[in-house]
PDB file of C-alpha atoms and ligand atoms in Angstrom:
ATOM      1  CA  UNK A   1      14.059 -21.308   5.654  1.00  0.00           C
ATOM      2  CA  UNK A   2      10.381 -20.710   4.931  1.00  0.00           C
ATOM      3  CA  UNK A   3       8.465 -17.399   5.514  1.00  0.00           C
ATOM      4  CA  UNK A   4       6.854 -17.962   8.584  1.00  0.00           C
ATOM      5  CA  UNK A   5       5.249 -15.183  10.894  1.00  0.00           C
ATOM      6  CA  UNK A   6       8.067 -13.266  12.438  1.00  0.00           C
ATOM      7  CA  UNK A   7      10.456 -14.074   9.863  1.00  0.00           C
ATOM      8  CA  UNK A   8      12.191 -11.198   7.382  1.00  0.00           C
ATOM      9  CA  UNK A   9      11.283 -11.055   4.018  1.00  0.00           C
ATOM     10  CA  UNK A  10      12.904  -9.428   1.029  1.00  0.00           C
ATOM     11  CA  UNK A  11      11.068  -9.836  -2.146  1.00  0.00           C
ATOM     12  CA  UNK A  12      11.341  -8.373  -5.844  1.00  0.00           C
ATOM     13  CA  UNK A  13       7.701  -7.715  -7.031  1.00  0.00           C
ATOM     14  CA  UNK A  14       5.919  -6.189 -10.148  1.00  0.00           C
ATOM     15  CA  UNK A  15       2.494  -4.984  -9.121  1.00  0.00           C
ATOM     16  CA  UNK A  16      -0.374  -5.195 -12.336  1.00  0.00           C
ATOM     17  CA  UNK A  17      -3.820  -4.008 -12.377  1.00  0.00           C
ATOM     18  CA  UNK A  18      -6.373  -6.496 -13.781  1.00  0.00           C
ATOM     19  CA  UNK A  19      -5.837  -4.440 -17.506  1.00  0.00           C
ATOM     20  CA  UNK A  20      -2.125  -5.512 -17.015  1.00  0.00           C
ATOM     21  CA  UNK A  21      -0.973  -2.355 -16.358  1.00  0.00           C
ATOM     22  CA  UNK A  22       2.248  -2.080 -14.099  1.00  0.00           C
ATOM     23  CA  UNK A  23       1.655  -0.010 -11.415  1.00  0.00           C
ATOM     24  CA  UNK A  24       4.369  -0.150  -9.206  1.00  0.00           C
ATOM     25  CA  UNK A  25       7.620  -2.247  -9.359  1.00  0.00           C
ATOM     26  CA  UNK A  26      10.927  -3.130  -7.274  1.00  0.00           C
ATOM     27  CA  UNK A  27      12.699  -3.070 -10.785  1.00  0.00           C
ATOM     28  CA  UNK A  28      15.455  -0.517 -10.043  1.00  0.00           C
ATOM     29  CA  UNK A  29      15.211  -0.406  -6.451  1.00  0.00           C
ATOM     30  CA  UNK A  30      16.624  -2.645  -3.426  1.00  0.00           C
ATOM     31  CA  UNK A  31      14.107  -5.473  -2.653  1.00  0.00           C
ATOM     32  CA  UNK A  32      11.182  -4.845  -0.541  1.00  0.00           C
ATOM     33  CA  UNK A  33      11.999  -6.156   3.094  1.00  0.00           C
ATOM     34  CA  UNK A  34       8.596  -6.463   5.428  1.00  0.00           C
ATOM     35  CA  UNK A  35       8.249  -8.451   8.755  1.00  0.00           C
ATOM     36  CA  UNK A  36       6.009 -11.754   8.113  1.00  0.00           C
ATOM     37  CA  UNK A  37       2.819 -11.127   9.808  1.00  0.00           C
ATOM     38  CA  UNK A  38       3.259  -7.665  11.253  1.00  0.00           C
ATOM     39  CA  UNK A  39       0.818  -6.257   8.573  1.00  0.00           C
ATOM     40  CA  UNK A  40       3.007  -4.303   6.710  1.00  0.00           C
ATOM     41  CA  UNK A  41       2.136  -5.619   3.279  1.00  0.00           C
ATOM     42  CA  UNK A  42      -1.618  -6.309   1.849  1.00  0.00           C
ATOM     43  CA  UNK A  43      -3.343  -9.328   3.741  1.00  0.00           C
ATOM     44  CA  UNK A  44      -3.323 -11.266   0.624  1.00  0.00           C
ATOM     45  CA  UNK A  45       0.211 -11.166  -1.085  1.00  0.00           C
ATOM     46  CA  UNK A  46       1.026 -12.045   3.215  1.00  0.00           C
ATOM     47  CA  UNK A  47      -1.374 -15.085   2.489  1.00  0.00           C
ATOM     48  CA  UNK A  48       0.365 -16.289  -0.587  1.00  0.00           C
ATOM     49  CA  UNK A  49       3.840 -15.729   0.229  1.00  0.00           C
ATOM     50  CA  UNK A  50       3.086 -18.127   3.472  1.00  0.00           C
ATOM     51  CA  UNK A  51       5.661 -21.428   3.218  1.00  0.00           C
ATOM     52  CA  UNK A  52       7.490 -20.055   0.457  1.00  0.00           C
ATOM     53  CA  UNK A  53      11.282 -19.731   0.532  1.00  0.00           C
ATOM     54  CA  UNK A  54      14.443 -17.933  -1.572  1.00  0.00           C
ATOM     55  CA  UNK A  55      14.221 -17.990  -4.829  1.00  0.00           C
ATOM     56  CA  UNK A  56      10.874 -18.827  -5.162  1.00  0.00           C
ATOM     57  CA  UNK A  57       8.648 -17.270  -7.916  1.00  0.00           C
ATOM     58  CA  UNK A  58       4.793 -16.783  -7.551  1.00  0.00           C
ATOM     59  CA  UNK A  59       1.903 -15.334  -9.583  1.00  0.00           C
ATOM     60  CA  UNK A  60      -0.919 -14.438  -7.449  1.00  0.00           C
ATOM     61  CA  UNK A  61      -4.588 -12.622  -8.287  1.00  0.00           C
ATOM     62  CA  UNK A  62      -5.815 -10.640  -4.926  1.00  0.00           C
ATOM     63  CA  UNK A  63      -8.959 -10.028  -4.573  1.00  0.00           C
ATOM     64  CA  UNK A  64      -9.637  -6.064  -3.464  1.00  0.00           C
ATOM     65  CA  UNK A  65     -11.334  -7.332   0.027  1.00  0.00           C
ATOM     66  CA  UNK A  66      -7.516  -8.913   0.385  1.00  0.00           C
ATOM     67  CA  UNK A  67      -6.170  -5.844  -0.829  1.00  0.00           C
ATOM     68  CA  UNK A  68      -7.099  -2.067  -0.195  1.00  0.00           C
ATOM     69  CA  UNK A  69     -10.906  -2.867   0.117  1.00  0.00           C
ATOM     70  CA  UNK A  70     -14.050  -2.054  -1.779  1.00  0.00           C
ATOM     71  CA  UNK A  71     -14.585   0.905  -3.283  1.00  0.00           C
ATOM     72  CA  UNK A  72     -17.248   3.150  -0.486  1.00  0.00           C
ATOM     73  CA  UNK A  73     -19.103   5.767  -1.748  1.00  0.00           C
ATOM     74  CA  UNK A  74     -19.667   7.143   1.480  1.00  0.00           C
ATOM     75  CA  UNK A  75     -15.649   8.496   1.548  1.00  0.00           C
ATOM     76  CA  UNK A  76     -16.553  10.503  -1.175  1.00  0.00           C
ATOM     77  CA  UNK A  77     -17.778  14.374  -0.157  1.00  0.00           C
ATOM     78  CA  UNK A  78     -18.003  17.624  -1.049  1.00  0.00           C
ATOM     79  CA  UNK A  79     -16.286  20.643   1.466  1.00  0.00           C
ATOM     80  CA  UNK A  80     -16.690  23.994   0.858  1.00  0.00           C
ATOM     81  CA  UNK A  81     -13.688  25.599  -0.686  1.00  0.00           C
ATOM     82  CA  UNK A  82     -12.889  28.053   2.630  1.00  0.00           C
ATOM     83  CA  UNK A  83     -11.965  24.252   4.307  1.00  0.00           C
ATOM     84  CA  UNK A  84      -8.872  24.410   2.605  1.00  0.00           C
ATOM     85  CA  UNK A  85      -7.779  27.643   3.546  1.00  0.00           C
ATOM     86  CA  UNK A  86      -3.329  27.545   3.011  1.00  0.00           C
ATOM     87  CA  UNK A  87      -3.595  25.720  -0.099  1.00  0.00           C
ATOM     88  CA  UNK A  88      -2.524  28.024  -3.158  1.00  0.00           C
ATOM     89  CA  UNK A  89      -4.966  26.659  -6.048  1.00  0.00           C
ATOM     90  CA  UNK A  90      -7.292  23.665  -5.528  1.00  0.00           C
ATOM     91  CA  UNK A  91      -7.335  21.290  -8.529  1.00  0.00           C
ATOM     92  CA  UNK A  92      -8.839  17.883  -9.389  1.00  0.00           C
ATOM     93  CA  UNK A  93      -6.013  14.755  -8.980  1.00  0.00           C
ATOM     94  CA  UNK A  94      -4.140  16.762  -5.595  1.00  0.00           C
ATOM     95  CA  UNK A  95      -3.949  14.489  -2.855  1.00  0.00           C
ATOM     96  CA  UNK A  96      -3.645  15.335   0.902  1.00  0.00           C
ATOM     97  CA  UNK A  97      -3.501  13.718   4.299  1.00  0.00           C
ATOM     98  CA  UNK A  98      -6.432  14.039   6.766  1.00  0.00           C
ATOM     99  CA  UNK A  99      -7.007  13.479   9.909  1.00  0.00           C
ATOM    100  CA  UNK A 100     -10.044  11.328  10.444  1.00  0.00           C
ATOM    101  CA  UNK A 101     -11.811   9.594  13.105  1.00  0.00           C
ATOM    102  CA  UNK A 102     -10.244   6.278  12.008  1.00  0.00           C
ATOM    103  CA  UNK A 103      -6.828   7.513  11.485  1.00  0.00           C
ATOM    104  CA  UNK A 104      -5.298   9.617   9.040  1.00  0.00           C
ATOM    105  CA  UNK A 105      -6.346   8.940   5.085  1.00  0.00           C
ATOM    106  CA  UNK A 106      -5.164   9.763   2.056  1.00  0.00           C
ATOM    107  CA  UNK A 107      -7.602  11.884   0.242  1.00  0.00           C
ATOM    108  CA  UNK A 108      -7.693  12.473  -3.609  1.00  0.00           C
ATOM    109  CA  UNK A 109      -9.272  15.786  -5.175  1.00  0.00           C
ATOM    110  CA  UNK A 110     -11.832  14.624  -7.780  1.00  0.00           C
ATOM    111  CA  UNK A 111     -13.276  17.779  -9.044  1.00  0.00           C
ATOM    112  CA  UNK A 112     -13.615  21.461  -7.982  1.00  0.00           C
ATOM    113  CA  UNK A 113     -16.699  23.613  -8.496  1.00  0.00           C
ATOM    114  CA  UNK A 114     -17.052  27.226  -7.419  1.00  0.00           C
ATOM    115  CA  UNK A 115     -17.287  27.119  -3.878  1.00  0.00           C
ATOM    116  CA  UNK A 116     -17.303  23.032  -3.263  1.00  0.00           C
ATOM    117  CA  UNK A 117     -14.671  20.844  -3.556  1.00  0.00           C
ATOM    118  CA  UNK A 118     -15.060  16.791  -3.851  1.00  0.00           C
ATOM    119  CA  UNK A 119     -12.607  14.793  -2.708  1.00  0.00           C
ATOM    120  CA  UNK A 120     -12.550  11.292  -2.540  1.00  0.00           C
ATOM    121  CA  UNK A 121     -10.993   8.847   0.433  1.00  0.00           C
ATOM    122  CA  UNK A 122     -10.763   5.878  -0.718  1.00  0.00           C
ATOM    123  CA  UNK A 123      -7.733   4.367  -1.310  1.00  0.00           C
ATOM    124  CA  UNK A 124      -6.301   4.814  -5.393  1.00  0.00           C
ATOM    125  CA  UNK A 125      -6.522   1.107  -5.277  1.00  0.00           C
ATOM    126  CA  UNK A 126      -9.347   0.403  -3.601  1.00  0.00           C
ATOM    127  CA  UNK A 127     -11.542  -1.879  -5.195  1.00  0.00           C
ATOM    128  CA  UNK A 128      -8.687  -3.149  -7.377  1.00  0.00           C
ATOM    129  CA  UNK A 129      -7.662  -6.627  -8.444  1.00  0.00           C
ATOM    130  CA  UNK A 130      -4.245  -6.965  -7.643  1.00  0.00           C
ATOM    131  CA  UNK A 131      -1.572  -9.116 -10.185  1.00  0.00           C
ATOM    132  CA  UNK A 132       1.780  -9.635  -8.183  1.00  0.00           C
ATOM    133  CA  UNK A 133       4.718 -11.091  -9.718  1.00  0.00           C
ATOM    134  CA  UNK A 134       7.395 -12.459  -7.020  1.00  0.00           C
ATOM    135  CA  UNK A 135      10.266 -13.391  -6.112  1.00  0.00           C
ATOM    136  CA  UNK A 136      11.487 -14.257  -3.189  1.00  0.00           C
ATOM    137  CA  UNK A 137      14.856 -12.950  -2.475  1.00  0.00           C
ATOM    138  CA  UNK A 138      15.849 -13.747   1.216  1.00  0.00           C
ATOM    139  CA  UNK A 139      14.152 -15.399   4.594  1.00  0.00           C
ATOM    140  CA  UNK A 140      15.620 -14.736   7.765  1.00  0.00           C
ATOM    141  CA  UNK A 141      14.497 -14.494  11.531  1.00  0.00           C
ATOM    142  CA  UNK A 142      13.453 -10.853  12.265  1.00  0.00           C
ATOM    143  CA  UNK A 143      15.924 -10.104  14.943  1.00  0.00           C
ATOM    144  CA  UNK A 144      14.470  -9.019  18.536  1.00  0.00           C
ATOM    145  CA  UNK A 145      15.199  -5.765  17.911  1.00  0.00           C
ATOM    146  CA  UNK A 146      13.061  -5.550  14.961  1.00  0.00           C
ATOM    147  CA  UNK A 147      10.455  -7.293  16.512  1.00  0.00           C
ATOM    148  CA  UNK A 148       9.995  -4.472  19.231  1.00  0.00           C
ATOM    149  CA  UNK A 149      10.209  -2.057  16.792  1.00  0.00           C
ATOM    150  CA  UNK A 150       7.909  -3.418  14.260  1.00  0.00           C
ATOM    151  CA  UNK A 151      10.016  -3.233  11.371  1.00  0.00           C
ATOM    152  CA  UNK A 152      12.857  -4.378   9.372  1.00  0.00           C
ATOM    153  CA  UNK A 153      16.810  -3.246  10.031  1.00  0.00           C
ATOM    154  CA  UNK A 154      19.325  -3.157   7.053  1.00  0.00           C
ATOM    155  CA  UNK A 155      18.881  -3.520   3.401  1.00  0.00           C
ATOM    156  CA  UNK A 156      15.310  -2.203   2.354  1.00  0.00           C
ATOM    157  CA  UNK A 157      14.241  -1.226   6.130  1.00  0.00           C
ATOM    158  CA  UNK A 158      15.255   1.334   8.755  1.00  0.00           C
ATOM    159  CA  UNK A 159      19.357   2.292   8.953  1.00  0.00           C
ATOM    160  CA  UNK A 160      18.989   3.844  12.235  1.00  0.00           C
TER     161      UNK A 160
HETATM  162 ZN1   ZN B 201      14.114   0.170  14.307  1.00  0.00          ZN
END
């Protein structure tokens, strides 16, 4: 069976940075399992993976605008300290969850100074060239179930 929108996918995957650098890995861990087409993976490992079937291997370069994006400047700012009343000690690297206009982001803590803190929304791999190594461990229909709830049952997905 070929990966086809709609279908379930389980893959193995080492994820590089262009320096070669693994960043993240399936090593060790149950394959990921995603629904074809339901945007749960990056747009451009979805592109690639298109047609392919089990035990298929792939190498694929994603480009960040088929990743996590461009780097934007404009998701960097600086918030006075009394902002993040609750939070013991403010330090550069914490990250946090906000609530923005567009949804809730992921926000890293580049510095602190006296009164200001800058943190910075973009996404850690934003503006990133992505090296995937795949591959393909299983194809299957996503059941109807699934489907309706928009992600994947059993090994590597929900167990409810
Ligand atoms: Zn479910």
């Amino acid at each position: 069976m070929q990966i086809a929108e709609g279908t379930v996918v389980s893959i193995d995957y080492t994820l590089k940075n262009k320096h070669g650098e693994v960043l993240d890995s399936s090593a060790g861990n149950e394959p990921l399992a995603f629904i074809q087409g339901a945007g749960q993976i990056i747009p451009g490992l979805e592109k690639a993976l298109e047609g392919k079937a089990e035990g298929d291997k792939l190498q694929t370069k994603i480009a960040p605008e088929a990743a996590y994006g461009a780097r934007d400047d404009a998701l960097i700012v600086t918030l006075p300290k009394d902002r993040f009343r609750g939070v013991e000690a403010i330090e550069a690297g914490m990250q946090f969850q906000a609530s923005t206009p567009q949804g809730p982001r992921l926000m890293t803590v580049q510095k602190v100074e006296g009164e200001h803190v800058t943190v910075d929304g973009n996404h850690p791999l934003a503006g990133e060239e992505l090296d995937f190594d795949v591959t393909v461990r299983g194809v299957r229909e996503a059941t109807e179930e699934e489907m309706s709830h928009g992600h994947v049952h059993g090994p590597g997905g929900h167990s409810h």
